[in-house]
Amino acid sequence: MEQVGQRKIDGLWLMVVGIAVLFFLILPTLIVIPMSFSGASFLEFPPTSFSFRWYETYFTSPEWMSATKTSLIAAVLTTAIATPLGSLCAYGLHCSTPRIRSTAQILVIMPIVVPVILIAVGVFSLYAKLGLNYTLTGIVIAHTALALPFVIVTVMSGLQNYDFDQELAARSLGASRAYALWTVTVPQVKFSIQTGAFLAFITSLDEVVISMLVSGGENATITRRMFNSLRDQLDPTIAAISTCLIVVSVGMLIGVQLIGRSKNADK
Amino acid sequence: MSVAELNGAAQTLQNASTLKSEERRESLTFLGLSMPAVLAILIVVFLPIFWLSSLSFYNAAGELSMENYARIFESALYRRTFVVTFQITIAVTVICVLLGYPLCYWLTKVPDRTAAILMVFVLVPFWTSVLVRTYAWLVLLQRNGVINSSLMKLGVIQEPLQLAHNLTGSIIGMVHIMLPFLVLPLYATMRGVDTDLVRAAVGLGSSPRGAFWRVFFPMSLPGLFAGIVLVFILSLGFFVTPALLGGGKVQMLAQRIESTITVYSNWGAASALGVVLLLLALAMIWLMNRVFGLDKLFMR
Amino acid sequence: MSSANQSLPIDISSLSKAYGAVKALDDVSLNIAAGEFLTLLGPSGSGKTTLLMALAGFVRPDGGSIRFGDREMIATPPHKRGLGMVFQSYALFPFMTVAENVAYPLKIRGVSKSDQKTRAERALDTVQLGGYGDRRITQMSGGQRQRVALARAMVFEPQIILMDEPLSALDKKLREHMQIELKALHQKLDATVVYVTHDQREALTMSDRIAVVNHGRIEQVETPERLYRQPHSFFVADFVGESMSAPVKVANDRAHLGESVLKSDLPIAQGSGGHRLVIRPELLEVTSGAVPETANDLSGRVNDIIYQGDSVLVIVQNDNAGEINVRVPANRAGQTGLPSKGEQIGLALHPEDTIIVPEHVS
């Protein structure tokens, strides 16, 4: 009896801690959403009045709009470059000998685990020589290198779960390797490629440290402007921008999940 | 040997060399497919870091010397940076374990569907920009922020607490950023633990607590370890949150490197700091690879 | 199907492939006649699948020659070899319908849309799946998937069809049914079939000839009956069919089991590692009286009797050969009455059934 009581208390205690930690994780993430609709000219919570004024400030500010445009273009270009390059690399490594593969895997994973500040400073000094600082090209190149590991890792795990005999079957039936890859393998690792593309997009859109150093002037990214703004003061406009960023990330996350689910329903 | 046999032998020899060159061509094709991505990473990530590292071995006069390193270890300012960096990193890692482990364990106890829904609470912050979350914490923790005003309204405190722009704020914010990195690998490992074993241990007379410590906990260790290393590496070089929530008073390694370059333009010192940070990170990665296997990241 | 295409013979000579120190193919030579159904039989890791994959072009040998007809194929990429291939996992494309799967090779060959449709339908009819074209692969059972894979591999009328353990994922009953069906299908198609299996019974049932593969080498190539009755090595005798064996001494073309000389009509193959007498349980005759002079005497005491439904297994202890299993058909056993445990019975092994093989082929 004593043990059963003990177990119940343990279970209760566990649940309380679990729920508390979940709230700790989610609440601060979501608190900016109500604040972005506040009518007050300073930060207050809970908001006492409702307005779209901070959205208006955001969407009518040429600086913020230009930064948003830079960030979106950079994210789209990064995705457009990193997704095919990363997918091809994943396929190439998947078909390579185990020795080449394991060496390349460690190399490819490095951008995720090496402190970003080092990459940022390194890229900054490299760009200083090449005249790429403060250019869109510079941002896209750096973000592509950061995004590639995510694409490669997701596509490789997709390939590992895929019955490779299908590609062999297609080739035995007369398809060249490229045609088999395109008509049989790609449709089946499509979900992994989409997930990789999503990760590439978010990596670029949310990237702060490299953007802080190598973007600027006309080509300042939204994260660079937000970071500088937050260093000085707590502008409620940031709440509106943050809400937009949350909507974009979570919206894409849901989108990818839905695609994944409909694909699984197919199977 | 007949003529036909000789022809056959010649054909076989020729085939062998054709096959050799075909094989070379094929492995080059695969390498070629991987090359653009690998080169991009080499040029953007590795090349600048190596070049930067080389700078640390030259003094201001451009001569080979260890001056920069000597300065790092002699200067009280740099020494404090290292101490603060480790303090924060260790504190963040420990708090993440204390919060993350019970959460993951609880998630394994609730029904699968519920757990999947509750994981959204982990994934949404994970996918939300670090800047956005740091901003939220600034709003919550500042002098007249949500937490202080609520506590004062409730009469718990008379004066606002100093929560932001200091070590406390940095640690709270970083724990929030890092927690998902601990939870995700840990939860994945815990889900793989065979609960029948735990039940068997209880059936064999272990108390539930005894069974937890003797059976479940050891089996969750690989995931816990992966999470700890991940959190430790990322915290060690973390920039955004301490820079904003520390309010300039908390200087971790990453910020010191940034300010050494942008404020003082002292590339030698900055790169020496960078080399130290890199070595620390690589040591952790090496450890992770030894114990956990980096290639596991590629399996899902 | 149409016989516009003539099936092709396959000539394999001196084919070799090493993975590190392991020789997956060790100087393999094999001639397969046009239109033949040849099975590569061997345990897992014997190299049979490597050989098939080398024929398909997915394994690159280190050297040797592969000819289809008079064309050297060794360096030809898989898609230009014109083979049909059926995989163990079927390797059907799950995001396409049954008809799209079957039409895939036709689409690649630029066949018109309407021809694709009629030919795919005809191929599905051949494997008794007419009308299933619009189904999704996921809606098909294991046996049906097997047939789809078959239809896809033959729809473009290849001259050679390769099959890699195509029936191993099916349950026993369905597998036996499909064996008969595949054999019948082979007679309809004008194609050379190379079939890989580790199931000796399947190989015996289906093949024109069987090549037994072991350690990357071909131990013996024979028709099923001759392979069973005249194995060249102990490995083949042991792998194909049920058997017991006892070591024998061979001198001057005569084999000695203990003190007695074995009478055998079959030639004794040369090899190394000594010789063994191979005894198949169903080839022994239980004699009511003494064993006739013309046969080899393996008489002994009954150790055990095991009822197995279709037959009865009598386990006999012989002084020279050790324990011998004798299979007695259940019906005859029922008529004549079985020996009882401990009883001394006469066992005759006739000269035409006396198989003596070397431990290893030279």
PDB file of C-alpha atoms in Angstrom, chain C residues 163-302:
ATOM      1  CA  MET C 163      14.908 -13.070 -60.715  1.00  0.00           C
ATOM      2  CA  ASP C 164      16.387 -12.563 -57.272  1.00  0.00           C
ATOM      3  CA  GLU C 165      14.571 -14.807 -54.776  1.00  0.00           C
ATOM      4  CA  PRO C 166      11.240 -13.487 -56.001  1.00  0.00           C
ATOM      5  CA  LEU C 167       9.143 -15.889 -53.940  1.00  0.00           C
ATOM      6  CA  SER C 168      10.947 -15.735 -50.610  1.00  0.00           C
ATOM      7  CA  ALA C 169       8.523 -13.226 -49.070  1.00  0.00           C
ATOM      8  CA  LEU C 170       5.466 -15.389 -49.761  1.00  0.00           C
ATOM      9  CA  ASP C 171       4.017 -18.017 -47.441  1.00  0.00           C
ATOM     10  CA  LYS C 172       4.702 -21.667 -48.207  1.00  0.00           C
ATOM     11  CA  LYS C 173       1.452 -22.503 -49.958  1.00  0.00           C
ATOM     12  CA  LEU C 174       1.443 -19.463 -52.208  1.00  0.00           C
ATOM     13  CA  ARG C 175       5.124 -19.974 -52.918  1.00  0.00           C
ATOM     14  CA  GLU C 176       4.562 -23.507 -54.149  1.00  0.00           C
ATOM     15  CA  HIS C 177       1.673 -22.340 -56.290  1.00  0.00           C
ATOM     16  CA  MET C 178       3.749 -19.538 -57.803  1.00  0.00           C
ATOM     17  CA  GLN C 179       6.605 -21.950 -58.565  1.00  0.00           C
ATOM     18  CA  ILE C 180       4.361 -23.920 -60.882  1.00  0.00           C
ATOM     19  CA  GLU C 181       2.929 -20.750 -62.367  1.00  0.00           C
ATOM     20  CA  LEU C 182       6.354 -19.226 -63.027  1.00  0.00           C
ATOM     21  CA  LYS C 183       7.490 -22.407 -64.736  1.00  0.00           C
ATOM     22  CA  ALA C 184       4.433 -22.347 -66.966  1.00  0.00           C
ATOM     23  CA  LEU C 185       4.996 -18.672 -67.688  1.00  0.00           C
ATOM     24  CA  HIS C 186       8.583 -19.344 -68.702  1.00  0.00           C
ATOM     25  CA  GLN C 187       7.368 -21.811 -71.298  1.00  0.00           C
ATOM     26  CA  LYS C 188       5.046 -19.157 -72.720  1.00  0.00           C
ATOM     27  CA  LEU C 189       7.703 -16.421 -72.824  1.00  0.00           C
ATOM     28  CA  ASP C 190      10.594 -16.742 -75.175  1.00  0.00           C
ATOM     29  CA  ALA C 191      13.204 -15.654 -72.675  1.00  0.00           C
ATOM     30  CA  THR C 192      16.269 -16.956 -70.915  1.00  0.00           C
ATOM     31  CA  VAL C 193      15.614 -16.923 -67.180  1.00  0.00           C
ATOM     32  CA  VAL C 194      18.297 -16.758 -64.492  1.00  0.00           C
ATOM     33  CA  TYR C 195      16.764 -17.409 -61.126  1.00  0.00           C
ATOM     34  CA  VAL C 196      18.404 -17.059 -57.701  1.00  0.00           C
ATOM     35  CA  THR C 197      17.254 -18.972 -54.670  1.00  0.00           C
ATOM     36  CA  HIS C 198      18.558 -20.587 -51.503  1.00  0.00           C
ATOM     37  CA  ASP C 199      15.637 -23.013 -51.465  1.00  0.00           C
ATOM     38  CA  GLN C 200      16.828 -26.284 -53.002  1.00  0.00           C
ATOM     39  CA  ARG C 201      13.294 -27.608 -53.376  1.00  0.00           C
ATOM     40  CA  GLU C 202      12.279 -24.526 -55.320  1.00  0.00           C
ATOM     41  CA  ALA C 203      15.328 -24.954 -57.548  1.00  0.00           C
ATOM     42  CA  LEU C 204      14.516 -28.614 -58.193  1.00  0.00           C
ATOM     43  CA  THR C 205      10.891 -27.799 -59.000  1.00  0.00           C
ATOM     44  CA  MET C 206      11.453 -25.008 -61.479  1.00  0.00           C
ATOM     45  CA  SER C 207      14.763 -25.289 -63.244  1.00  0.00           C
ATOM     46  CA  ASP C 208      16.002 -26.708 -66.511  1.00  0.00           C
ATOM     47  CA  ARG C 209      19.430 -26.692 -64.929  1.00  0.00           C
ATOM     48  CA  ILE C 210      20.766 -25.742 -61.530  1.00  0.00           C
ATOM     49  CA  ALA C 211      24.143 -24.154 -60.815  1.00  0.00           C
ATOM     50  CA  VAL C 212      25.131 -24.743 -57.195  1.00  0.00           C
ATOM     51  CA  VAL C 213      27.175 -21.823 -55.907  1.00  0.00           C
ATOM     52  CA  ASN C 214      29.451 -21.965 -52.877  1.00  0.00           C
ATOM     53  CA  HIS C 215      32.198 -19.590 -51.713  1.00  0.00           C
ATOM     54  CA  GLY C 216      32.005 -17.618 -54.934  1.00  0.00           C
ATOM     55  CA  ARG C 217      32.501 -20.695 -57.129  1.00  0.00           C
ATOM     56  CA  ILE C 218      30.165 -22.883 -59.101  1.00  0.00           C
ATOM     57  CA  GLU C 219      30.357 -26.381 -57.630  1.00  0.00           C
ATOM     58  CA  GLN C 220      28.209 -28.123 -60.196  1.00  0.00           C
ATOM     59  CA  VAL C 221      25.827 -27.337 -63.046  1.00  0.00           C
ATOM     60  CA  GLU C 222      23.281 -30.032 -63.792  1.00  0.00           C
ATOM     61  CA  THR C 223      19.676 -30.852 -64.503  1.00  0.00           C
ATOM     62  CA  PRO C 224      17.688 -31.215 -61.279  1.00  0.00           C
ATOM     63  CA  GLU C 225      17.487 -34.970 -61.452  1.00  0.00           C
ATOM     64  CA  ARG C 226      21.161 -35.581 -62.178  1.00  0.00           C
ATOM     65  CA  LEU C 227      22.147 -33.006 -59.571  1.00  0.00           C
ATOM     66  CA  TYR C 228      20.111 -34.876 -57.002  1.00  0.00           C
ATOM     67  CA  ARG C 229      21.212 -38.332 -57.980  1.00  0.00           C
ATOM     68  CA  GLN C 230      24.811 -37.658 -58.939  1.00  0.00           C
ATOM     69  CA  PRO C 231      26.183 -34.778 -56.906  1.00  0.00           C
ATOM     70  CA  HIS C 232      29.860 -34.049 -57.561  1.00  0.00           C
ATOM     71  CA  SER C 233      30.777 -32.904 -54.083  1.00  0.00           C
ATOM     72  CA  PHE C 234      29.736 -33.354 -50.522  1.00  0.00           C
ATOM     73  CA  PHE C 235      28.557 -29.728 -50.436  1.00  0.00           C
ATOM     74  CA  VAL C 236      26.136 -30.296 -53.308  1.00  0.00           C
ATOM     75  CA  ALA C 237      24.916 -33.602 -51.901  1.00  0.00           C
ATOM     76  CA  ASP C 238      24.380 -32.058 -48.503  1.00  0.00           C
ATOM     77  CA  PHE C 239      22.735 -28.849 -49.757  1.00  0.00           C
ATOM     78  CA  VAL C 240      20.391 -30.455 -52.267  1.00  0.00           C
ATOM     79  CA  GLY C 241      17.884 -32.807 -50.714  1.00  0.00           C
ATOM     80  CA  GLU C 242      17.912 -34.591 -47.380  1.00  0.00           C
ATOM     81  CA  SER C 243      20.873 -36.845 -46.657  1.00  0.00           C
ATOM     82  CA  MET C 244      23.162 -38.445 -44.120  1.00  0.00           C
ATOM     83  CA  SER C 245      26.779 -39.236 -44.761  1.00  0.00           C
ATOM     84  CA  ALA C 246      29.578 -41.392 -43.516  1.00  0.00           C
ATOM     85  CA  PRO C 247      33.281 -41.132 -44.256  1.00  0.00           C
ATOM     86  CA  VAL C 248      34.626 -43.788 -46.630  1.00  0.00           C
ATOM     87  CA  LYS C 249      38.092 -44.702 -47.816  1.00  0.00           C
ATOM     88  CA  VAL C 250      38.696 -44.667 -51.561  1.00  0.00           C
ATOM     89  CA  ALA C 251      41.506 -46.657 -53.095  1.00  0.00           C
ATOM     90  CA  ASN C 252      41.854 -47.777 -56.736  1.00  0.00           C
ATOM     91  CA  ASP C 253      38.388 -46.448 -57.610  1.00  0.00           C
ATOM     92  CA  ARG C 254      36.800 -48.528 -54.891  1.00  0.00           C
ATOM     93  CA  ALA C 255      35.218 -47.135 -51.772  1.00  0.00           C
ATOM     94  CA  HIS C 256      35.410 -48.921 -48.453  1.00  0.00           C
ATOM     95  CA  LEU C 257      32.909 -48.425 -45.678  1.00  0.00           C
ATOM     96  CA  GLY C 258      34.505 -50.046 -42.644  1.00  0.00           C
ATOM     97  CA  GLU C 259      35.630 -53.501 -43.868  1.00  0.00           C
ATOM     98  CA  SER C 260      33.230 -53.871 -46.806  1.00  0.00           C
ATOM     99  CA  VAL C 261      33.686 -52.599 -50.355  1.00  0.00           C
ATOM    100  CA  LEU C 262      30.772 -50.426 -51.535  1.00  0.00           C
ATOM    101  CA  LYS C 263      29.118 -51.427 -54.784  1.00  0.00           C
ATOM    102  CA  SER C 264      28.309 -48.349 -56.833  1.00  0.00           C
ATOM    103  CA  ASP C 265      27.215 -47.797 -60.430  1.00  0.00           C
ATOM    104  CA  LEU C 266      28.005 -44.107 -60.185  1.00  0.00           C
ATOM    105  CA  PRO C 267      31.439 -42.691 -60.988  1.00  0.00           C
ATOM    106  CA  ILE C 268      33.428 -41.451 -58.018  1.00  0.00           C
ATOM    107  CA  ALA C 269      34.294 -37.778 -58.534  1.00  0.00           C
ATOM    108  CA  GLN C 270      37.825 -36.577 -57.852  1.00  0.00           C
ATOM    109  CA  GLY C 271      38.515 -34.090 -55.128  1.00  0.00           C
ATOM    110  CA  SER C 272      40.324 -33.398 -51.916  1.00  0.00           C
ATOM    111  CA  GLY C 273      39.667 -33.911 -48.218  1.00  0.00           C
ATOM    112  CA  GLY C 274      38.618 -37.556 -48.373  1.00  0.00           C
ATOM    113  CA  HIS C 275      35.352 -39.073 -49.565  1.00  0.00           C
ATOM    114  CA  ARG C 276      31.941 -39.589 -48.029  1.00  0.00           C
ATOM    115  CA  LEU C 277      29.073 -41.958 -48.672  1.00  0.00           C
ATOM    116  CA  VAL C 278      25.838 -40.007 -49.103  1.00  0.00           C
ATOM    117  CA  ILE C 279      22.650 -41.787 -48.094  1.00  0.00           C
ATOM    118  CA  ARG C 280      19.254 -40.363 -49.019  1.00  0.00           C
ATOM    119  CA  PRO C 281      16.524 -41.578 -46.595  1.00  0.00           C
ATOM    120  CA  GLU C 282      14.020 -42.399 -49.330  1.00  0.00           C
ATOM    121  CA  LEU C 283      16.491 -44.452 -51.409  1.00  0.00           C
ATOM    122  CA  LEU C 284      17.044 -47.110 -48.740  1.00  0.00           C
ATOM    123  CA  GLU C 285      15.020 -50.271 -48.911  1.00  0.00           C
ATOM    124  CA  VAL C 286      13.885 -52.081 -45.800  1.00  0.00           C
ATOM    125  CA  THR C 287      14.248 -55.791 -46.608  1.00  0.00           C
ATOM    126  CA  SER C 288      12.146 -58.414 -44.944  1.00  0.00           C
ATOM    127  CA  GLY C 289      14.898 -60.986 -44.976  1.00  0.00           C
ATOM    128  CA  ALA C 290      18.618 -60.751 -45.633  1.00  0.00           C
ATOM    129  CA  VAL C 291      19.952 -57.963 -47.848  1.00  0.00           C
ATOM    130  CA  PRO C 292      20.523 -59.267 -51.419  1.00  0.00           C
ATOM    131  CA  GLU C 293      24.095 -59.810 -52.568  1.00  0.00           C
ATOM    132  CA  THR C 294      23.770 -57.137 -55.293  1.00  0.00           C
ATOM    133  CA  ALA C 295      23.071 -54.329 -52.830  1.00  0.00           C
ATOM    134  CA  ASN C 296      25.112 -52.717 -50.058  1.00  0.00           C
ATOM    135  CA  ASP C 297      24.149 -53.894 -46.609  1.00  0.00           C
ATOM    136  CA  LEU C 298      23.433 -51.125 -44.091  1.00  0.00           C
ATOM    137  CA  SER C 299      21.419 -53.193 -41.678  1.00  0.00           C
ATOM    138  CA  GLY C 300      21.170 -52.190 -38.043  1.00  0.00           C
ATOM    139  CA  ARG C 301      19.084 -51.818 -34.945  1.00  0.00           C
ATOM    140  CA  VAL C 302      16.037 -49.496 -34.889  1.00  0.00           C
TER     141      VAL C 302
END
